């Protein structure tokens, strides 16, 4: 069983990713850290506690990160997850208490406890991961792997047509804190980045048989998934919006689901037109090989992914 820490910003797709991590027999969820992304970190932390209640999960450490990204500005999200951040599901407030540690300190402590045997799935902006790296510069050596939902790498047309940041070429998680993303990309982690290329591909949408299985299962998490799909469909979006973050958790469960490639890539941090863009150098000549060389998802076994998610949420 693989030890996992989720750094997350629930967020409706985060909620389903947390459910997948909790229910998977392949993963042992050790802690959750909340980051500012879909909502400020105080609200994403509260939502993480609500989701644990929904799942009937045992107590585990949940810590909150800073309310603002590294540069101090929290941008307006062009895509809303609803007033509660959970597709207007109106989950009750939790009596669970947050851990006294900061999110960064909790990441450092859990990584030290399970040194070499911890997967960190970063489902939101990388603010907390960059802060943890500042606390412990040896963090990359202590993590078995870091799986990031972030970026647009040009592996499919959906890298750009489904752009989620507040400019034409950015992805929301990187756009919120590009300084943190740049730091993390350059830090030497065993990193897999899952971008919009894969995470918003039309083939990731729930199939009819998946929705039928969720409807007949009766579990609380299946009901939440159906509520999220109804919410995004009602706003003119496709159901992939509910599954983006689950790709990182699924990759932690079974890395063979992902077809990977290595790219020279860095993050733009200044010009408003390109802030948060993951800039890839694909040139045959004069390539900037001093850019970070990162591993990127270029394809996903979509049927097996959907089978995994549906089976776990429905059981």
XYZ file of C-alpha atoms in Angstrom:
315
model
C 0.000 0.000 0.000
C 1.341 3.423 -0.992
C 1.486 6.254 1.564
C -0.125 9.419 0.197
C -0.502 13.034 1.255
C -2.988 15.205 -0.622
C -2.320 18.925 -0.996
C -5.657 20.192 -2.239
C -8.087 23.083 -2.682
C -11.612 21.589 -2.511
C -13.164 22.360 -5.023
C -15.613 19.820 -6.374
C -13.125 17.783 -8.406
C -10.832 17.779 -5.359
C -13.702 16.324 -3.341
C -13.983 13.327 -5.665
C -10.188 12.934 -5.681
C -10.173 12.820 -1.871
C -12.917 10.188 -2.007
C -10.903 8.137 -4.504
C -7.771 8.304 -2.335
C -9.724 7.341 0.784
C -11.503 4.390 -0.821
C -8.637 2.967 -2.863
C -7.170 -0.171 -1.374
C -3.874 0.747 -3.018
C -3.395 3.968 -1.037
C -2.987 4.844 2.639
C -4.038 8.482 3.050
C -1.820 9.954 5.765
C -2.700 13.662 5.760
C -4.361 16.482 3.844
C -3.074 20.016 3.422
C -5.318 22.803 2.159
C -4.121 25.459 -0.269
C -5.640 28.628 -1.663
C -6.844 27.894 -5.179
C -10.466 27.275 -6.028
C -11.225 29.129 -2.764
C -9.083 30.712 -0.040
C -7.297 28.196 2.176
C -9.557 28.697 5.192
C -12.527 27.561 3.103
C -10.688 24.755 1.309
C -9.576 23.446 4.705
C -13.160 23.545 5.978
C -14.302 21.737 2.842
C -11.653 19.030 3.321
C -13.054 18.361 6.791
C -16.610 18.219 5.426
C -15.551 15.670 2.803
C -13.884 13.474 5.414
C -17.153 13.541 7.352
C -19.093 12.596 4.229
C -16.773 9.641 3.694
C -16.886 8.527 7.320
C -13.099 8.647 7.213
C -10.998 8.214 10.360
C -9.319 11.238 11.873
C -6.154 12.281 10.098
C -4.117 15.495 10.152
C -5.555 18.328 8.061
C -3.577 21.585 7.979
C -4.170 24.919 6.319
C -1.817 26.892 4.126
C -1.555 30.678 3.727
C -4.534 32.643 2.500
C -2.542 34.326 -0.272
C -0.225 32.950 -2.985
C 3.501 33.664 -2.935
C 3.258 37.011 -4.740
C 0.468 38.212 -2.460
C -2.374 38.528 -4.972
C -5.252 36.056 -5.198
C -6.774 36.270 -8.692
C -10.447 35.948 -9.502
C -11.385 32.486 -10.770
C -13.274 32.615 -14.095
C -14.745 29.173 -13.298
C -16.904 28.896 -10.185
C -17.267 25.764 -8.070
C -20.412 27.228 -6.529
C -20.838 29.397 -3.458
C -19.725 26.541 -1.201
C -16.999 25.349 -3.562
C -18.690 21.944 -3.687
C -21.291 22.363 -6.442
C -23.882 23.747 -4.017
C -23.978 20.374 -2.233
C -24.462 22.154 1.118
C -22.492 19.684 3.193
C -22.750 20.417 6.936
C -19.879 22.062 8.767
C -17.521 19.611 10.449
C -16.654 19.310 14.137
C -13.201 18.038 13.216
C -10.320 20.304 14.174
C -7.477 21.442 12.000
C -3.949 20.433 12.879
C -2.020 23.160 14.708
C 0.833 22.963 12.207
C 1.005 24.943 8.996
C 0.404 23.039 5.794
C 4.085 23.379 4.891
C 5.207 22.017 8.245
C 2.820 19.075 8.009
C 4.177 18.215 4.548
C 7.738 18.339 5.900
C 6.866 16.232 8.957
C 4.998 13.522 7.048
C 7.732 13.392 4.403
C 10.321 12.893 7.144
C 8.236 10.175 8.813
C 7.846 8.209 5.581
C 11.090 9.267 3.930
C 11.375 7.737 0.471
C 7.953 6.125 0.796
C 5.498 8.998 0.386
C 3.621 10.186 -2.673
C 2.509 13.812 -2.575
C -0.426 14.565 -4.866
C -0.664 18.333 -5.384
C -4.158 19.014 -6.700
C -4.088 22.815 -6.469
C -1.590 25.658 -6.706
C 1.888 24.778 -5.450
C 2.073 27.402 -2.688
C 2.268 24.863 0.133
C 4.785 22.649 -1.652
C 7.093 25.609 -2.325
C 6.775 26.696 1.324
C 7.610 23.165 2.481
C 10.656 23.192 0.218
C 11.794 26.399 1.892
C 11.488 24.710 5.296
C 13.320 21.599 4.112
C 15.493 21.950 0.990
C 16.017 18.160 1.072
C 12.307 17.525 0.536
C 12.714 16.286 -3.084
C 14.901 13.423 -1.853
C 12.377 12.460 0.827
C 9.385 12.117 -1.491
C 8.991 9.002 -3.572
C 7.053 11.033 -6.133
C 5.251 14.327 -6.561
C 2.214 14.194 -8.858
C 0.952 17.636 -9.836
C -2.271 18.705 -11.492
C -1.044 21.746 -13.345
C 0.053 23.248 -16.606
C -0.746 23.090 -20.318
C 1.992 21.448 -22.351
C 0.667 21.258 -25.899
C 0.438 17.472 -26.027
C -3.185 17.721 -27.204
C -5.329 20.639 -28.468
C -7.141 20.675 -25.121
C -4.065 22.187 -23.491
C -5.252 25.502 -24.908
C -8.932 25.126 -25.811
C -9.758 24.241 -22.191
C -7.488 26.872 -20.610
C -8.647 27.635 -17.073
C -6.496 30.557 -15.980
C -7.467 34.191 -16.336
C -5.447 34.747 -19.525
C -5.447 32.912 -22.873
C -2.614 30.447 -22.204
C -2.544 29.591 -18.509
C -3.897 26.769 -16.363
C -5.553 27.815 -13.107
C -3.358 25.993 -10.586
C -0.161 27.409 -12.076
C -1.738 30.817 -12.745
C -2.690 31.310 -9.090
C 0.933 30.954 -7.944
C 3.377 30.798 -10.856
C 6.281 31.720 -8.580
C 5.633 28.606 -6.502
C 5.235 26.447 -9.609
C 8.515 27.722 -11.010
C 10.275 26.917 -7.728
C 8.827 23.411 -7.592
C 9.569 22.635 -11.248
C 13.208 23.594 -10.669
C 13.677 21.777 -7.343
C 14.547 18.296 -8.574
C 11.470 16.382 -7.430
C 10.559 13.061 -9.022
C 7.692 14.995 -10.584
C 4.848 14.041 -12.893
C 2.773 16.964 -14.171
C -0.730 16.210 -15.423
C -1.900 19.165 -17.493
C -5.066 20.218 -19.242
C -3.834 18.238 -22.260
C -4.991 15.052 -20.519
C -7.126 16.146 -17.568
C -9.708 17.937 -19.757
C -9.639 15.549 -22.719
C -13.201 14.716 -23.882
C -12.499 11.029 -23.357
C -12.298 11.642 -19.616
C -15.998 12.495 -19.406
C -18.130 10.052 -17.453
C -19.703 7.485 -19.776
C -23.392 6.595 -19.576
C -22.561 3.306 -17.863
C -20.512 5.171 -15.249
C -23.385 7.495 -14.397
C -25.766 4.534 -14.242
C -23.441 2.760 -11.806
C -23.224 5.866 -9.622
C -27.012 6.263 -9.602
C -27.603 2.701 -8.452
C -24.802 2.513 -5.867
C -26.338 4.538 -3.054
C -23.025 5.741 -1.580
C -22.692 9.319 -0.371
C -19.656 9.916 -2.581
C -21.509 8.626 -5.662
C -24.343 11.022 -4.861
C -21.833 13.861 -4.567
C -20.311 12.919 -7.926
C -23.750 13.017 -9.544
C -24.430 16.401 -7.956
C -21.163 17.752 -9.345
C -21.931 16.457 -12.840
C -25.386 18.027 -12.705
C -23.864 21.318 -11.566
C -21.228 21.543 -14.316
C -23.589 20.343 -17.034
C -26.093 22.981 -15.950
C -23.465 25.638 -16.538
C -22.580 24.410 -20.024
C -19.469 22.418 -19.104
C -18.722 18.732 -19.522
C -18.307 16.195 -16.744
C -14.506 16.157 -17.067
C -14.671 19.161 -14.728
C -15.539 16.747 -11.939
C -12.617 14.412 -12.633
C -9.556 16.585 -13.248
C -7.928 16.084 -9.844
C -8.752 12.386 -9.728
C -6.176 11.833 -12.479
C -3.352 12.533 -10.007
C -4.769 10.101 -7.463
C -5.355 7.481 -10.150
C -1.733 7.881 -11.263
C -0.661 7.242 -7.674
C -2.795 4.091 -7.660
C -1.524 2.829 -11.027
C 1.166 4.749 -12.869
C 0.666 2.546 -15.956
C -2.546 4.474 -16.600
C -0.397 7.396 -17.768
C 1.622 7.706 -20.972
C 4.516 10.024 -20.141
C 7.100 12.159 -21.902
C 9.940 14.449 -20.808
C 9.877 18.137 -21.725
C 12.060 21.170 -21.137
C 9.616 23.504 -19.429
C 9.528 26.575 -17.217
C 6.831 28.906 -15.903
C 6.223 32.498 -17.043
C 5.766 34.844 -14.084
C 5.649 38.429 -15.321
C 3.771 39.483 -18.484
C -0.017 39.521 -17.789
C -0.620 37.980 -21.202
C 1.413 34.868 -20.342
C 1.603 34.818 -16.535
C 1.262 31.222 -15.396
C 1.999 29.773 -18.822
C 4.026 26.563 -18.784
C 6.475 27.362 -21.574
C 7.822 24.286 -23.377
C 10.885 24.421 -25.639
C 10.260 21.930 -28.443
C 12.790 23.328 -30.913
C 14.997 20.958 -32.861
C 17.796 23.542 -32.805
C 18.921 26.093 -30.204
C 16.812 24.528 -27.446
C 17.253 25.966 -23.947
C 18.417 22.812 -22.209
C 18.969 24.717 -18.954
C 15.191 24.758 -18.474
C 13.852 22.178 -16.014
C 13.363 18.765 -17.603
C 10.066 17.480 -16.230
C 7.887 14.448 -16.809
C 4.505 15.266 -18.313
C 1.415 13.180 -18.981
C 0.727 13.073 -22.703
C -2.083 10.513 -22.666
C -4.220 8.482 -20.290
C -5.885 5.093 -20.514
C -9.295 6.739 -20.238
C -11.455 3.595 -20.075
C -9.361 2.082 -17.274
C -9.300 5.425 -15.463
C -13.081 5.731 -15.594
C -13.484 2.117 -14.507
C -11.250 2.786 -11.492
C -12.996 5.988 -10.412
C -16.516 4.676 -10.903
C -15.835 1.398 -9.153
C -14.333 3.078 -6.094
C -16.985 5.810 -5.779
C -19.810 3.309 -6.217
C -18.702 0.651 -3.756
